[in-house]
Tab-separated table of C-alpha atoms and ligand atoms in Angstrom:
chain	number	residue	atom	x	y	z
A	1	UNK	CA	104.365	94.047	115.897
A	2	UNK	CA	104.024	93.779	112.129
A	3	UNK	CA	102.502	96.782	110.390
A	4	UNK	CA	100.989	94.474	107.787
A	5	UNK	CA	97.291	94.570	108.579
A	6	UNK	CA	96.329	91.573	106.466
A	7	UNK	CA	98.988	88.987	107.313
A	8	UNK	CA	97.593	85.404	107.145
A	9	UNK	CA	94.473	86.693	105.394
A	10	UNK	CA	93.126	85.858	101.949
A	11	UNK	CA	91.452	88.466	99.748
A	12	UNK	CA	89.403	87.901	96.602
A	13	UNK	CA	89.340	90.954	94.342
A	14	UNK	CA	87.145	90.895	91.232
A	15	UNK	CA	87.923	93.066	88.239
A	16	UNK	CA	91.514	93.077	89.445
A	17	UNK	CA	93.008	92.844	85.952
A	18	UNK	CA	93.171	96.619	85.552
A	19	UNK	CA	92.295	99.975	87.053
A	20	UNK	CA	90.807	100.266	90.523
A	21	UNK	CA	90.734	96.497	91.155
A	22	UNK	CA	94.414	96.161	90.285
A	23	UNK	CA	95.281	98.929	92.761
A	24	UNK	CA	93.157	97.294	95.481
A	25	UNK	CA	94.775	93.895	94.906
A	26	UNK	CA	98.269	95.397	95.057
A	27	UNK	CA	97.474	97.406	98.200
A	28	UNK	CA	96.053	94.432	100.108
A	29	UNK	CA	99.037	92.322	98.978
A	30	UNK	CA	101.487	95.004	100.123
A	31	UNK	CA	99.839	94.801	103.543
A	32	UNK	CA	100.314	91.040	103.741
A	33	UNK	CA	97.196	89.447	102.206
A	34	UNK	CA	97.257	86.526	99.786
A	35	UNK	CA	95.243	87.524	96.723
A	36	UNK	CA	92.875	85.768	94.322
A	37	UNK	CA	93.146	88.056	91.294
A	38	UNK	CA	89.878	87.708	89.379
A	39	UNK	CA	89.139	89.212	85.975
A	40	UNK	CA	87.330	88.292	82.801
A	41	UNK	CA	90.400	88.168	80.571
A	42	UNK	CA	93.007	85.607	81.528
A	43	UNK	CA	95.953	87.721	80.306
A	44	UNK	CA	94.942	90.620	82.574
A	45	UNK	CA	94.539	88.661	85.806
A	46	UNK	CA	97.731	86.715	85.031
A	47	UNK	CA	99.727	89.924	84.538
A	48	UNK	CA	98.593	91.432	87.832
A	49	UNK	CA	99.199	88.187	89.766
A	50	UNK	CA	102.672	88.007	88.250
A	51	UNK	CA	103.450	91.602	89.277
A	52	UNK	CA	102.337	90.888	92.850
A	53	UNK	CA	104.348	87.656	93.009
A	54	UNK	CA	107.438	89.468	91.711
A	55	UNK	CA	107.388	91.549	94.927
A	56	UNK	CA	106.148	88.829	97.289
A	57	UNK	CA	106.538	85.282	95.915
A	58	UNK	CA	103.538	82.886	96.188
A	59	UNK	CA	101.155	85.658	97.195
A	60	UNK	CA	98.728	85.835	94.260
A	61	UNK	CA	96.891	83.486	91.909
A	62	UNK	CA	94.966	84.525	88.784
A	63	UNK	CA	91.419	83.387	87.964
A	64	UNK	CA	89.607	84.175	84.711
A	65	UNK	CA	85.845	84.089	85.157
A	66	UNK	CA	82.808	86.062	84.016
A	67	UNK	CA	81.282	87.323	87.267
A	68	UNK	CA	77.831	87.381	85.611
A	69	UNK	CA	77.856	83.574	85.244
A	70	UNK	CA	76.471	82.141	88.505
A	71	UNK	CA	77.665	78.550	87.991
A	72	UNK	CA	81.122	79.576	86.799
A	73	UNK	CA	81.517	81.858	89.824
A	74	UNK	CA	80.504	79.127	92.310
A	75	UNK	CA	83.140	76.896	90.693
A	76	UNK	CA	85.769	79.645	90.838
A	77	UNK	CA	84.881	80.293	94.492
A	78	UNK	CA	85.323	76.607	95.327
A	79	UNK	CA	88.653	76.602	93.514
A	80	UNK	CA	89.834	79.711	95.397
A	81	UNK	CA	88.829	78.166	98.740
A	82	UNK	CA	90.626	74.938	97.783
A	83	UNK	CA	93.754	76.860	96.707
A	84	UNK	CA	93.963	79.230	99.683
A	85	UNK	CA	91.999	77.418	102.386
A	86	UNK	CA	89.952	80.436	103.448
A	87	UNK	CA	88.523	83.815	102.407
A	88	UNK	CA	88.757	86.815	104.705
A	89	UNK	CA	88.073	89.699	102.327
A	90	UNK	CA	85.892	89.897	99.220
A	91	UNK	CA	86.002	93.024	97.081
A	92	UNK	CA	83.281	93.033	94.424
A	93	UNK	CA	84.838	95.520	92.042
A	94	UNK	CA	84.216	94.096	88.531
A	95	UNK	CA	82.034	96.481	86.572
A	96	UNK	CA	81.192	97.773	83.116
A	97	UNK	CA	79.354	100.683	81.510
A	98	UNK	CA	77.133	100.721	78.408
A	99	UNK	CA	76.133	104.386	78.481
A	100	UNK	CA	73.356	105.849	76.396
A	101	UNK	CA	70.131	107.753	76.963
A	102	UNK	CA	67.272	105.597	78.284
A	103	UNK	CA	65.283	106.432	75.174
A	104	UNK	CA	67.838	104.596	73.066
A	105	UNK	CA	69.010	101.929	75.521
A	106	UNK	CA	68.723	98.347	74.275
A	107	UNK	CA	67.374	95.512	76.356
A	108	UNK	CA	70.757	93.767	75.932
A	109	UNK	CA	72.704	96.722	77.333
A	110	UNK	CA	70.365	96.937	80.313
A	111	UNK	CA	70.725	93.227	81.069
A	112	UNK	CA	74.487	93.049	80.554
A	113	UNK	CA	75.213	95.925	82.957
A	114	UNK	CA	72.805	94.659	85.640
A	115	UNK	CA	74.067	91.105	85.340
A	116	UNK	CA	77.718	92.096	85.554
A	117	UNK	CA	77.632	94.881	88.133
A	118	UNK	CA	74.821	93.752	90.433
A	119	UNK	CA	74.299	90.034	89.952
A	120	UNK	CA	78.072	89.568	89.650
A	121	UNK	CA	78.505	90.899	93.186
A	122	UNK	CA	75.743	88.614	94.453
A	123	UNK	CA	77.322	85.646	92.658
A	124	UNK	CA	80.725	86.087	94.305
A	125	UNK	CA	79.227	86.861	97.707
A	126	UNK	CA	77.195	83.656	97.462
A	127	UNK	CA	80.350	81.720	96.527
A	128	UNK	CA	82.385	82.681	99.628
A	129	UNK	CA	79.832	83.620	102.286
A	130	UNK	CA	79.449	80.141	103.743
A	131	UNK	CA	83.213	79.957	104.314
A	132	UNK	CA	83.183	83.363	106.039
A	133	UNK	CA	80.259	82.338	108.249
A	134	UNK	CA	82.146	79.189	109.276
A	135	UNK	CA	85.225	81.293	110.097
A	136	UNK	CA	82.995	83.745	111.983
A	137	UNK	CA	84.866	86.626	110.394
A	138	UNK	CA	84.995	88.430	107.089
A	139	UNK	CA	84.873	91.689	105.193
A	140	UNK	CA	82.863	92.292	102.042
A	141	UNK	CA	83.291	95.554	100.155
A	142	UNK	CA	81.114	96.333	97.158
A	143	UNK	CA	82.281	98.985	94.730
A	144	UNK	CA	79.337	101.179	93.772
A	145	UNK	CA	79.576	104.637	92.204
A	146	UNK	CA	78.616	108.249	92.637
A	147	UNK	CA	76.221	107.429	89.782
A	148	UNK	CA	74.303	105.078	92.089
A	149	UNK	CA	73.935	107.892	94.639
A	150	UNK	CA	73.083	110.848	92.384
A	151	UNK	CA	72.098	109.322	89.038
A	152	UNK	CA	73.866	110.446	85.895
A	153	UNK	CA	72.314	111.140	82.495
A	154	UNK	CA	73.111	108.295	80.112
A	155	UNK	CA	73.591	105.781	82.913
A	156	UNK	CA	70.094	104.439	83.755
A	157	UNK	CA	71.387	100.854	83.619
A	158	UNK	CA	74.675	101.577	85.404
A	159	UNK	CA	73.110	103.801	88.103
A	160	UNK	CA	70.422	101.167	88.748
A	161	UNK	CA	73.078	98.477	89.154
A	162	UNK	CA	75.164	100.648	91.484
A	163	UNK	CA	72.167	101.765	93.591
A	164	UNK	CA	71.070	98.128	93.729
A	165	UNK	CA	74.411	97.205	95.256
A	166	UNK	CA	73.655	99.503	98.183
A	167	UNK	CA	70.366	97.766	99.027
A	168	UNK	CA	71.980	94.368	98.610
A	169	UNK	CA	74.852	95.386	100.868
A	170	UNK	CA	72.566	96.532	103.682
A	171	UNK	CA	70.425	93.382	103.486
A	172	UNK	CA	73.370	90.990	103.601
A	173	UNK	CA	75.043	93.105	106.295
A	174	UNK	CA	71.978	92.563	108.494
A	175	UNK	CA	71.882	88.821	107.752
A	176	UNK	CA	75.435	88.158	108.884
A	177	UNK	CA	76.362	90.942	111.303
A	178	UNK	CA	76.255	88.569	114.263
A	179	UNK	CA	78.851	86.298	112.607
A	180	UNK	CA	81.655	88.852	112.688
A	181	UNK	CA	81.248	89.746	109.021
A	182	UNK	CA	80.839	93.335	107.853
A	183	UNK	CA	79.527	94.397	104.455
A	184	UNK	CA	80.081	97.925	103.178
A	185	UNK	CA	80.060	99.978	100.008
A	186	UNK	CA	82.728	102.259	98.584
A	187	UNK	CA	81.256	104.693	96.074
A	188	UNK	CA	83.998	106.198	93.903
A	189	UNK	CA	83.574	109.470	92.072
A	190	UNK	CA	85.433	110.200	88.860
A	191	UNK	CA	88.617	108.063	88.939
A	192	UNK	CA	91.305	108.031	86.216
A	193	UNK	CA	91.116	104.531	84.620
A	194	UNK	CA	90.339	102.887	81.239
A	195	UNK	CA	86.648	103.283	82.080
A	196	UNK	CA	86.885	107.076	82.199
A	197	UNK	CA	89.633	107.583	79.591
A	198	UNK	CA	87.024	107.107	76.844
A	199	UNK	CA	85.079	110.198	77.929
A	200	UNK	CA	85.543	113.295	75.753
A	201	UNK	CA	87.092	116.571	76.898
A	202	UNK	CA	83.718	118.285	77.301
A	203	UNK	CA	82.383	115.568	79.632
A	204	UNK	CA	85.631	115.631	81.643
A	205	UNK	CA	85.446	119.428	82.019
A	206	UNK	CA	81.821	119.166	83.141
A	207	UNK	CA	82.715	116.490	85.697
A	208	UNK	CA	85.656	118.462	87.070
A	209	UNK	CA	83.395	121.474	87.642
A	210	UNK	CA	81.263	119.317	89.973
A	211	UNK	CA	84.143	118.057	92.137
A	212	UNK	CA	84.743	120.305	95.178
A	213	UNK	CA	88.371	119.184	95.662
A	214	UNK	CA	89.034	120.144	92.008
A	215	UNK	CA	90.752	117.000	90.796
A	216	UNK	CA	89.882	113.593	89.464
A	217	UNK	CA	90.546	110.714	91.827
A	218	UNK	CA	93.422	108.242	91.581
A	219	UNK	CA	93.025	104.476	91.902
A	220	UNK	CA	94.957	104.614	95.166
A	221	UNK	CA	92.310	106.900	96.686
A	222	UNK	CA	89.899	103.976	96.356
A	223	UNK	CA	92.430	101.342	97.445
A	224	UNK	CA	93.040	103.249	100.708
A	225	UNK	CA	89.332	103.309	101.561
A	226	UNK	CA	88.934	99.614	100.745
A	227	UNK	CA	91.974	98.707	102.853
A	228	UNK	CA	90.524	100.607	105.810
A	229	UNK	CA	87.117	98.917	105.549
A	230	UNK	CA	88.888	95.540	105.179
A	231	UNK	CA	90.898	96.038	108.349
A	232	UNK	CA	90.273	95.056	111.961
A	233	UNK	CA	89.936	98.762	112.850
A	234	UNK	CA	86.699	98.925	110.827
A	235	UNK	CA	84.983	96.107	112.725
A	236	UNK	CA	82.193	98.337	114.060
A	237	UNK	CA	81.275	99.712	110.617
A	238	UNK	CA	78.703	97.768	108.604
A	239	UNK	CA	76.032	98.491	105.998
A	240	UNK	CA	77.608	101.871	105.235
A	241	UNK	CA	78.347	103.756	102.042
A	242	UNK	CA	81.697	105.525	101.953
A	243	UNK	CA	81.769	108.013	99.071
A	244	UNK	CA	85.323	108.585	97.831
A	245	UNK	CA	84.550	111.276	95.318
A	246	UNK	CA	86.258	114.532	96.269
A	247	UNK	CA	82.999	115.753	97.741
A	248	UNK	CA	81.012	115.362	94.503
A	249	UNK	CA	77.969	113.683	96.078
A	250	UNK	CA	77.772	115.614	99.365
B	301	LIG	P1	88.110	99.169	84.269
B	301	LIG	O1	87.221	99.160	83.060
B	301	LIG	O2	89.411	99.855	84.214
B	301	LIG	O3	88.361	97.639	84.751
B	301	LIG	C1	87.265	96.808	84.938
B	301	LIG	C2	87.720	95.476	85.508
B	301	LIG	O4	86.539	94.671	85.684
B	301	LIG	C3	88.616	94.718	84.569
B	301	LIG	O5	89.606	94.031	85.301
B	301	LIG	C4	87.668	93.725	83.899
B	301	LIG	O6	88.264	92.493	83.523
B	301	LIG	C5	86.705	93.447	85.013
B	301	LIG	N1	85.435	92.951	84.499
B	301	LIG	C6	84.535	93.595	83.721
B	301	LIG	N2	83.509	92.779	83.430
B	301	LIG	C7	83.769	91.594	84.031
B	301	LIG	C8	83.097	90.359	84.088
B	301	LIG	N3	81.922	90.167	83.465
B	301	LIG	N4	83.662	89.345	84.795
B	301	LIG	C9	84.839	89.513	85.417
B	301	LIG	N5	85.534	90.667	85.398
B	301	LIG	C10	84.996	91.692	84.718
B	301	LIG	O7	87.187	99.749	85.444
B	301	LIG	P2	87.568	100.679	86.700
B	301	LIG	O8	88.797	100.184	87.354
B	301	LIG	O9	87.452	102.092	86.297
B	301	LIG	O10	86.293	100.391	87.640
B	301	LIG	C11	86.303	99.413	88.658
B	301	LIG	C12	84.982	99.490	89.420
B	301	LIG	O11	84.813	100.810	89.952
B	301	LIG	C13	83.751	99.236	88.541
B	301	LIG	O12	82.790	98.524	89.266
B	301	LIG	C14	83.254	100.631	88.238
B	301	LIG	O13	81.877	100.629	87.961
B	301	LIG	C15	83.584	101.339	89.541
B	301	LIG	N6	83.692	102.788	89.406
B	301	LIG	C16	84.639	103.355	88.597
B	301	LIG	C17	84.715	104.740	88.483
B	301	LIG	C18	85.737	105.424	87.645
B	301	LIG	O14	85.685	106.653	87.577
B	301	LIG	N7	86.679	104.735	87.017
B	301	LIG	C19	83.766	105.602	89.192
B	301	LIG	C20	82.836	104.895	90.020
B	301	LIG	C21	82.810	103.543	90.101
B	301	LIG	P3	89.395	92.406	82.347
B	301	LIG	O15	90.548	93.227	82.805
B	301	LIG	O16	89.748	90.973	82.318
B	301	LIG	O17	88.747	92.954	81.134
């Protein structure tokens, strides 16, 4: 028997041009899935698709789309379904931060973060859900954050978007549980990527002090959790939040 858990499956990974999404896309590809590599910037999705295809030819295709744009996402979803013929796994990973204290937060920064992180996940779910329902199988994994579980100062917009993902996940999980589709959340803690590299030494020290396992996470820590929830073994798990945060939110 093959040890590739995702052979003959198609995975859509948003925000796969860098960081956590790139690691998830590469992990699912290494385990046999064909990958729609979605990011905002064409050069980033193209680079990751190329790297995947260098190891396994004709495995990945890049798509450049703003997840916050409902119409553009429906079109991208149709294109992905036309290109690959099906969608077995959707990982809503694209996300941004615009951190500042609520007192100073602009209306634009509130809207941009909510529209990208929360509505973006709805938009892509909407684009592929009908295909999953027809197949009577599917896995949707939404990438939230420890911030959505605990709140973090300076992240009212981001925490709201990430907490919102949890409610959305549970609602959709209930709607489609009987169709063989599971919907779950992975909530990363502090993971070393571009998003966190901008934080100053003081903030990093403060964060490290709150992590029981005493290290920042690696992108592969998240990819492993997503691969598990995407697999057949996780078929009896739905509507759950898996915190992958070194114990930070316990
Ligand atoms: P990065 O900033 O490293 O990468 C973000 C990815 O999302 C990029 O590929 C980017 O596209 C894509 N993206 C951003 N906005 C859009 C958009 N509007 N449309 C399409 N794609 C978009 O982030 P991380 O890898 O660190 O984070 C990934 C996810 O994990 C996010 O949802 C984040 O909130 C979450 N998370 C991260 C944590 C961390 O510590 N790093 C902790 C908890 C949660 P492009 O490359 O084209 O610019």
